[in-house]
Short mmCIF file of C-alpha atoms in Angstrom, two decimals:
data_model
loop_
_atom_site.label_atom_id
_atom_site.label_comp_id
_atom_site.label_asym_id
_atom_site.label_seq_id
_atom_site.Cartn_x
_atom_site.Cartn_y
_atom_site.Cartn_z
CA MET P 1 0.03 0.04 0.07
CA LYS P 2 1.14 3.50 -0.85
CA GLU P 3 -0.09 6.63 0.90
CA PHE P 4 0.31 10.32 -0.08
CA ILE P 5 -0.83 13.46 1.31
CA ILE P 6 -1.98 16.21 -1.03
CA GLU P 7 0.17 19.32 -0.74
CA GLU P 8 -0.66 22.99 -1.66
CA ASN P 9 0.82 22.62 -5.24
CA GLU P 10 -1.19 19.41 -5.85
CA ALA P 11 -4.56 20.93 -4.27
CA GLY P 12 -7.24 22.41 -6.62
CA GLN P 13 -6.97 19.76 -9.47
CA ARG P 14 -9.46 16.92 -10.00
CA PHE P 15 -8.41 13.64 -8.41
CA ASP P 16 -8.16 11.78 -11.83
CA LYS P 17 -5.83 14.52 -13.21
CA TYR P 18 -3.69 13.76 -10.10
CA LEU P 19 -3.62 10.10 -10.77
CA ALA P 20 -2.83 10.64 -14.12
CA LYS P 21 0.37 12.49 -13.15
CA LEU P 22 1.34 9.86 -10.38
CA LEU P 23 0.47 6.72 -12.45
CA LYS P 24 1.59 8.26 -15.87
CA GLU P 25 2.08 5.19 -17.68
CA ALA P 26 -1.33 3.54 -16.73
CA PRO P 27 -4.28 3.88 -18.81
CA LYS P 28 -7.18 6.00 -17.60
CA SER P 29 -9.38 3.02 -17.43
CA PHE P 30 -6.96 1.15 -14.91
CA PHE P 31 -7.28 3.83 -12.22
CA TYR P 32 -11.05 4.41 -12.93
CA LYS P 33 -11.45 0.55 -12.25
CA MET P 34 -9.16 0.63 -8.98
CA MET P 35 -11.48 3.50 -7.84
CA ARG P 36 -14.41 1.51 -8.39
CA LYS P 37 -12.98 -1.50 -6.64
CA LYS P 38 -11.67 0.76 -3.70
CA ASN P 39 -8.11 -0.16 -4.53
CA ILE P 40 -7.57 3.63 -4.83
CA THR P 41 -9.40 5.71 -2.12
CA LEU P 42 -9.47 9.35 -1.24
CA ASN P 43 -9.84 10.22 2.55
CA GLY P 44 -10.47 6.58 3.10
CA LYS P 45 -13.57 6.58 0.97
CA LYS P 46 -14.47 5.45 -2.62
CA ALA P 47 -13.81 8.00 -5.12
CA THR P 48 -15.17 8.69 -8.72
CA GLY P 49 -12.23 10.84 -9.84
CA ASN P 50 -14.00 14.12 -10.31
CA GLU P 51 -13.45 15.33 -6.68
CA LYS P 52 -11.29 18.47 -6.18
CA LEU P 53 -8.40 18.01 -4.11
CA LEU P 54 -7.82 19.84 -1.12
CA ALA P 55 -4.49 20.32 0.91
CA GLY P 56 -4.13 17.67 3.46
CA ASP P 57 -6.34 15.09 1.56
CA HIS P 58 -5.08 11.37 1.96
CA VAL P 59 -4.58 9.11 -1.08
CA LYS P 60 -4.28 5.47 -0.73
CA LEU P 61 -3.19 3.09 -3.43
CA PHE P 62 -3.75 -0.73 -2.46
CA LEU P 63 -1.51 -2.03 -5.39
CA SER P 64 1.41 -4.41 -5.37
CA GLU P 65 4.79 -2.89 -5.51
CA GLU P 66 5.45 -4.30 -9.09
CA THR P 67 2.23 -2.62 -10.33
CA PHE P 68 3.04 0.67 -8.80
CA GLU P 69 6.57 0.75 -10.17
CA LYS P 70 5.19 -0.41 -13.81
CA PHE P 71 2.63 2.50 -13.91
CA THR P 72 4.74 5.21 -12.37
CA GLY P 73 7.51 4.60 -14.95
CA ASN P 74 10.72 6.52 -14.94
CA THR P 75 10.09 9.52 -12.62
CA GLU P 76 13.40 11.15 -13.19
CA VAL P 77 12.84 14.61 -14.12
CA SER P 78 15.54 16.58 -16.00
CA ARG P 79 17.42 19.23 -14.24
CA ALA P 80 20.77 21.19 -14.67
CA TYR P 81 22.70 23.74 -12.48
CA CYS P 82 24.07 27.15 -12.99
CA ASP P 83 23.98 30.55 -11.24
CA LEU P 84 20.58 32.07 -12.16
CA ASP P 85 20.34 35.85 -12.41
CA ILE P 86 17.32 36.38 -10.18
CA ILE P 87 15.51 39.60 -10.29
CA TYR P 88 12.62 38.89 -7.92
CA GLU P 89 11.71 35.91 -5.92
CA ASP P 90 8.99 34.88 -3.39
CA SER P 91 7.23 31.76 -2.50
CA ASP P 92 5.05 31.57 -5.63
CA ILE P 93 7.23 33.18 -8.43
CA LEU P 94 10.51 33.92 -9.67
CA LEU P 95 11.50 36.62 -12.23
CA ILE P 96 14.70 35.64 -14.13
CA ASN P 97 17.32 37.53 -16.21
CA LYS P 98 18.01 34.85 -19.04
CA PRO P 99 21.20 35.44 -20.81
CA ALA P 100 21.26 35.26 -24.81
CA GLY P 101 22.20 31.69 -25.93
CA MET P 102 20.01 29.92 -23.40
CA LEU P 103 16.68 27.96 -24.22
CA SER P 104 13.64 29.30 -22.40
CA GLN P 105 12.12 25.73 -22.53
CA PRO P 106 13.31 22.21 -23.64
CA ALA P 107 13.87 21.86 -27.38
CA ASP P 108 15.89 18.63 -27.44
CA GLU P 109 17.27 16.11 -24.76
CA GLN P 110 20.90 17.35 -25.16
CA THR P 111 20.57 21.04 -24.41
CA PRO P 112 19.38 22.18 -20.88
CA SER P 113 16.97 25.05 -20.88
CA LEU P 114 16.05 27.57 -18.36
CA VAL P 115 13.24 25.09 -17.16
CA GLU P 116 15.84 22.47 -16.02
CA TYR P 117 18.06 25.24 -14.51
CA LEU P 118 15.05 26.39 -12.52
CA ILE P 119 14.34 22.86 -11.18
CA GLY P 120 17.99 22.41 -10.35
CA TYR P 121 17.85 25.73 -8.69
CA LEU P 122 14.95 24.81 -6.45
CA LEU P 123 16.36 21.40 -5.64
CA LYS P 124 19.56 23.00 -4.49
CA LYS P 125 17.73 25.42 -2.32
CA ARG P 126 15.57 22.49 -0.81
CA GLU P 127 12.46 24.30 -1.82
CA LEU P 128 11.62 21.36 -4.08
CA THR P 129 11.80 17.64 -3.45
CA GLU P 130 12.17 14.66 -5.88
CA GLU P 131 8.82 13.31 -4.42
CA GLN P 132 6.89 16.69 -5.23
CA LEU P 133 8.33 16.31 -8.74
CA LYS P 134 6.30 13.28 -9.39
CA THR P 135 3.17 15.37 -9.38
CA PHE P 136 4.19 18.97 -9.83
CA LYS P 137 6.73 20.52 -12.12
CA PRO P 138 7.80 24.38 -11.78
CA SER P 139 8.23 25.78 -15.14
CA VAL P 140 8.69 29.26 -16.89
CA CYS P 141 5.44 30.88 -18.08
CA ASN P 142 6.64 32.88 -21.13
CA ARG P 143 9.35 32.16 -23.84
CA LEU P 144 12.03 34.30 -25.13
CA ASP P 145 13.88 33.31 -28.38
CA ARG P 146 17.20 31.37 -27.72
CA ASN P 147 19.32 34.41 -28.66
CA THR P 148 17.17 37.06 -26.83
CA SER P 149 18.16 37.90 -23.51
CA GLY P 150 16.05 39.31 -20.62
CA MET P 151 12.95 38.81 -18.31
CA VAL P 152 11.52 35.58 -18.07
CA CYS P 153 8.54 34.85 -15.60
CA ALA P 154 8.51 31.37 -13.73
CA GLY P 155 5.96 29.75 -11.35
CA LYS P 156 7.38 28.08 -8.30
CA SER P 157 4.03 26.91 -6.96
CA LEU P 158 0.81 25.94 -8.70
CA ALA P 159 -0.75 29.35 -7.64
CA GLY P 160 2.15 31.16 -9.18
CA LEU P 161 1.84 29.26 -12.37
CA GLN P 162 -1.74 29.83 -12.68
CA MET P 163 -1.57 33.61 -12.03
CA PHE P 164 1.06 34.17 -14.61
CA SER P 165 -0.85 31.79 -17.09
CA GLU P 166 -4.05 33.89 -16.60
CA LEU P 167 -2.08 37.35 -16.82
CA PHE P 168 -0.41 36.15 -20.26
CA HIS P 169 -3.64 34.87 -21.75
CA ASP P 170 -5.49 37.88 -20.84
CA ARG P 171 -2.81 40.27 -21.82
CA ASN P 172 -3.03 42.08 -18.56
CA LEU P 173 0.70 42.73 -18.00
CA HIS P 174 2.99 44.66 -20.16
CA LYS P 175 6.30 43.54 -21.40
CA TYR P 176 9.01 45.96 -22.74
CA TYR P 177 12.05 45.37 -24.79
CA LEU P 178 15.11 47.24 -25.73
CA CYS P 179 16.87 46.94 -29.15
CA LEU P 180 19.32 48.68 -31.38
CA VAL P 181 17.98 48.93 -34.85
CA LYS P 182 19.19 50.17 -38.30
CA GLY P 183 18.24 53.69 -39.32
CA VAL P 184 16.83 56.66 -37.65
CA LEU P 185 13.49 56.70 -35.92
CA THR P 186 12.32 59.63 -33.71
CA GLU P 187 8.79 59.08 -32.76
CA GLU P 188 6.46 56.74 -31.04
CA LYS P 189 4.52 54.60 -33.28
CA HIS P 190 2.02 51.78 -33.16
CA ILE P 191 2.32 49.33 -35.92
CA LYS P 192 0.01 46.39 -37.25
CA GLY P 193 0.21 43.69 -39.58
CA TYR P 194 -0.29 39.78 -39.99
CA LEU P 195 2.39 37.12 -39.19
CA HIS P 196 2.54 33.90 -41.16
CA LYS P 197 4.86 31.30 -40.06
CA ASN P 198 6.92 28.93 -42.45
CA LYS P 199 7.26 25.71 -40.17
CA LYS P 200 9.94 24.45 -42.43
CA THR P 201 12.12 27.27 -42.42
CA ASN P 202 11.26 28.37 -38.84
CA LYS P 203 10.84 31.84 -40.19
CA VAL P 204 7.89 34.32 -40.31
CA GLU P 205 6.63 36.74 -42.85
CA ILE P 206 5.07 39.94 -42.13
CA THR P 207 2.32 41.26 -44.52
CA GLY P 208 -0.15 44.29 -44.24
CA GLU P 209 -3.05 42.03 -45.46
CA PHE P 210 -4.43 38.82 -44.15
CA LYS P 211 -3.24 35.63 -45.54
CA GLU P 212 -4.31 31.97 -44.93
CA GLU P 213 -3.21 30.83 -41.48
CA SER P 214 -1.73 34.29 -40.77
CA LEU P 215 -2.10 35.85 -37.20
CA PRO P 216 -2.75 39.56 -36.28
CA ILE P 217 0.06 41.42 -34.62
CA GLU P 218 0.52 44.53 -32.97
CA THR P 219 3.71 46.31 -31.79
CA SER P 220 4.45 49.67 -30.42
CA TYR P 221 7.73 51.47 -30.00
CA ARG P 222 9.23 54.73 -28.98
CA ALA P 223 12.71 56.08 -30.00
CA LEU P 224 15.06 56.54 -26.99
CA GLY P 225 17.81 58.19 -29.13
CA SER P 226 19.65 57.87 -32.44
CA ASN P 227 23.26 58.87 -33.57
CA GLY P 228 22.09 59.18 -37.26
CA LYS P 229 22.88 55.37 -38.28
CA VAL P 230 21.18 53.36 -35.41
CA THR P 231 18.35 53.98 -33.00
CA LEU P 232 17.88 52.75 -29.58
CA LEU P 233 14.11 51.62 -29.12
CA GLU P 234 11.87 50.69 -26.38
CA VAL P 235 9.46 48.22 -27.66
CA ASN P 236 5.95 47.23 -26.18
CA LEU P 237 4.96 43.69 -27.30
CA LEU P 238 1.16 44.00 -27.60
CA THR P 239 0.64 40.43 -29.23
CA GLY P 240 3.41 37.76 -28.50
CA ARG P 241 3.86 35.91 -31.67
CA THR P 242 6.91 33.85 -32.77
CA HIS P 243 9.84 36.44 -33.62
CA GLN P 244 7.22 39.15 -33.81
CA ILE P 245 9.56 42.05 -32.65
CA ARG P 246 12.54 41.06 -34.88
CA ALA P 247 10.32 40.28 -38.16
CA HIS P 248 8.07 43.40 -37.72
CA LEU P 249 11.01 45.95 -37.27
CA ALA P 250 12.71 44.19 -40.32
CA SER P 251 9.58 44.53 -42.56
CA ILE P 252 9.45 48.27 -41.99
CA GLY P 253 13.23 48.63 -42.83
CA HIS P 254 14.74 48.66 -39.31
CA PRO P 255 16.21 45.25 -38.66
CA ILE P 256 17.70 44.74 -35.20
CA ALA P 257 21.55 44.82 -35.09
CA GLY P 258 23.09 41.25 -34.84
CA ASP P 259 19.95 39.56 -35.99
CA SER P 260 21.22 36.65 -38.39
CA LYS P 261 17.66 35.51 -39.41
CA TYR P 262 15.83 38.82 -40.14
CA GLY P 263 18.68 41.29 -40.20
CA GLU P 264 21.12 42.59 -42.95
CA GLU P 265 24.52 40.91 -43.29
CA GLU P 266 26.32 44.23 -43.95
CA PHE P 267 24.50 46.04 -41.15
CA ASN P 268 25.38 43.12 -38.75
CA ARG P 269 29.07 42.84 -39.64
CA GLN P 270 30.13 45.96 -37.60
CA PHE P 271 28.44 44.63 -34.49
CA ARG P 272 30.07 41.34 -34.89
CA LYS P 273 33.21 43.37 -34.83
CA MET P 274 32.31 44.58 -31.25
CA GLY P 275 31.57 40.91 -30.00
CA ALA P 276 27.92 40.76 -30.60
CA LYS P 277 27.09 37.08 -31.27
CA TYR P 278 23.28 37.54 -30.87
CA GLN P 279 20.63 39.93 -31.86
CA LEU P 280 20.71 43.25 -29.50
CA LEU P 281 17.11 42.65 -28.15
CA HIS P 282 16.75 42.45 -24.42
CA ALA P 283 13.21 42.12 -22.51
CA TYR P 284 14.14 44.57 -19.82
CA LYS P 285 10.80 45.58 -17.99
CA LEU P 286 7.78 43.82 -16.72
CA VAL P 287 4.74 46.03 -15.50
CA LEU P 288 2.07 43.99 -13.47
CA PRO P 289 -1.40 45.27 -12.97
CA GLN P 290 -3.68 45.31 -9.94
CA MET P 291 -3.66 42.02 -8.39
CA ASP P 292 -6.26 40.20 -6.40
CA PRO P 293 -5.44 38.23 -3.18
CA PRO P 294 -3.19 36.31 -2.59
CA PHE P 295 -0.98 38.34 -4.96
CA GLU P 296 -1.92 41.70 -4.01
CA ARG P 297 1.66 42.18 -2.92
CA LEU P 298 2.45 42.51 -6.54
CA SER P 299 0.00 45.00 -7.53
CA ASP P 300 1.08 47.65 -9.84
CA ARG P 301 4.81 46.42 -9.47
CA ILE P 302 7.55 47.24 -12.14
CA PHE P 303 10.44 44.89 -12.50
CA THR P 304 13.54 45.55 -14.69
CA ALA P 305 16.14 43.23 -15.98
CA PRO P 306 19.56 45.02 -16.46
CA VAL P 307 20.86 44.74 -19.94
CA PRO P 308 23.92 42.48 -20.52
CA GLU P 309 27.38 44.12 -20.33
CA LEU P 310 28.23 43.94 -24.07
CA PHE P 311 24.88 45.46 -25.15
CA TYR P 312 25.62 48.56 -22.77
CA GLU P 313 29.27 48.68 -24.09
CA ILE P 314 27.92 48.79 -27.61
CA ILE P 315 25.23 51.47 -26.63
CA LYS P 316 28.26 53.57 -25.30
CA LYS P 317 30.30 52.99 -28.36
CA GLU P 318 27.48 54.12 -30.65
CA HIS P 319 27.06 57.27 -28.22
CA LEU P 320 23.82 56.52 -27.13
CA GLU P 321 24.69 56.19 -23.44
CA GLU P 322 23.40 59.55 -22.44
CA LYS P 323 20.05 59.04 -24.08
CA TYR P 324 19.78 55.43 -22.82
CA ASN P 325 20.25 56.73 -19.09
CA GLU P 326 18.13 59.96 -19.48
CA ASN P 327 15.14 58.10 -21.10
CA LEU P 328 15.21 55.26 -18.69
CA GLU P 329 15.51 57.44 -15.74
CA GLY P 330 18.70 55.94 -14.59
CA ASN P 331 16.82 52.69 -13.37
CA MET P 332 18.85 50.25 -15.44
CA GLY P 333 21.88 48.55 -14.08
CA ILE P 334 24.31 46.36 -16.08
CA CYS P 335 23.95 42.62 -15.87
CA GLN P 336 27.24 41.31 -14.45
CA ASN P 337 26.17 37.52 -15.19
CA ASP P 338 26.69 37.45 -18.98
CA PRO P 339 28.37 34.94 -21.16
CA HIS P 340 30.17 37.94 -23.07
CA SER P 341 31.74 39.36 -20.07
CA GLY P 342 33.56 36.28 -19.03
CA ARG P 343 31.37 35.77 -15.85
CA SER P 344 29.00 33.07 -17.71
CA GLY P 345 25.72 32.13 -16.28
CA TYR P 346 26.33 28.67 -17.35
CA ALA P 347 27.62 25.70 -15.44
CA ASP P 348 31.13 24.61 -16.34
#
């Protein structure tokens, strides 16, 4: 017999959903049959599976050791270890300054992503146990392109994951980016279009008119300063589509510096000479709305992720440092945990 006590991160879900995570190799018909025969009970009683779990509930599985091991399968969850650049952390959420070059979410089995680093971080802090990972997995709640740096939101608890999921779904938070683009821009502008993704090339096309399977996009920006050749922009991502900022700005003739996919080779060459391996695009600010309990502590909070050191060095070389500090009100420090600076955020 196996007994489990429901914890806060497992509460709030249906009993059958919990069992599907615990006995992930079992067909649903198996644990419904076991509930009917009272081989699986909830608080000592017969269950149907549609019960909503509460913290402290007792689950008992009257199964042989062989059957339990067969249906739980391999419970090993991938994890990796590195020093994360934490912007904010509490019992429910984490805000992380992701370096360019790191995946936000798993893409293959060989390359660790921020999700694996998050799990490794929480295990090391003993805020997460191997037992808890069987039925709950902390994760990131938004994705940045691998070669884009900056703010990523993560949920440490089920409540934190659900809160961010709702905010992103309803677009009730605001995300701002900094980028260096070709040409001169001097105003604030709200641009619209349609985005069509080519799955074979993993590139997107921006058009002014709707095409089959295209999605509407909206991007707004304001110019922070220009030296006559390049412009430092603050971009507000109004719709979060694949490669939206990079492709949308390139479509109006202002590609992002260092962008090998949507940029211009000749324009990028000068930034490679300065050491830029990735596009100079950084998710630097998150603005949260008025929040209901239990997250009222986060109401109207503004969080900023310092730009990577190399990005700032290029801003200085392009003589945009004064505009950068003036327009951002001096609230942006420099990230000291950046792979370009020799203080890498990756594990050795």
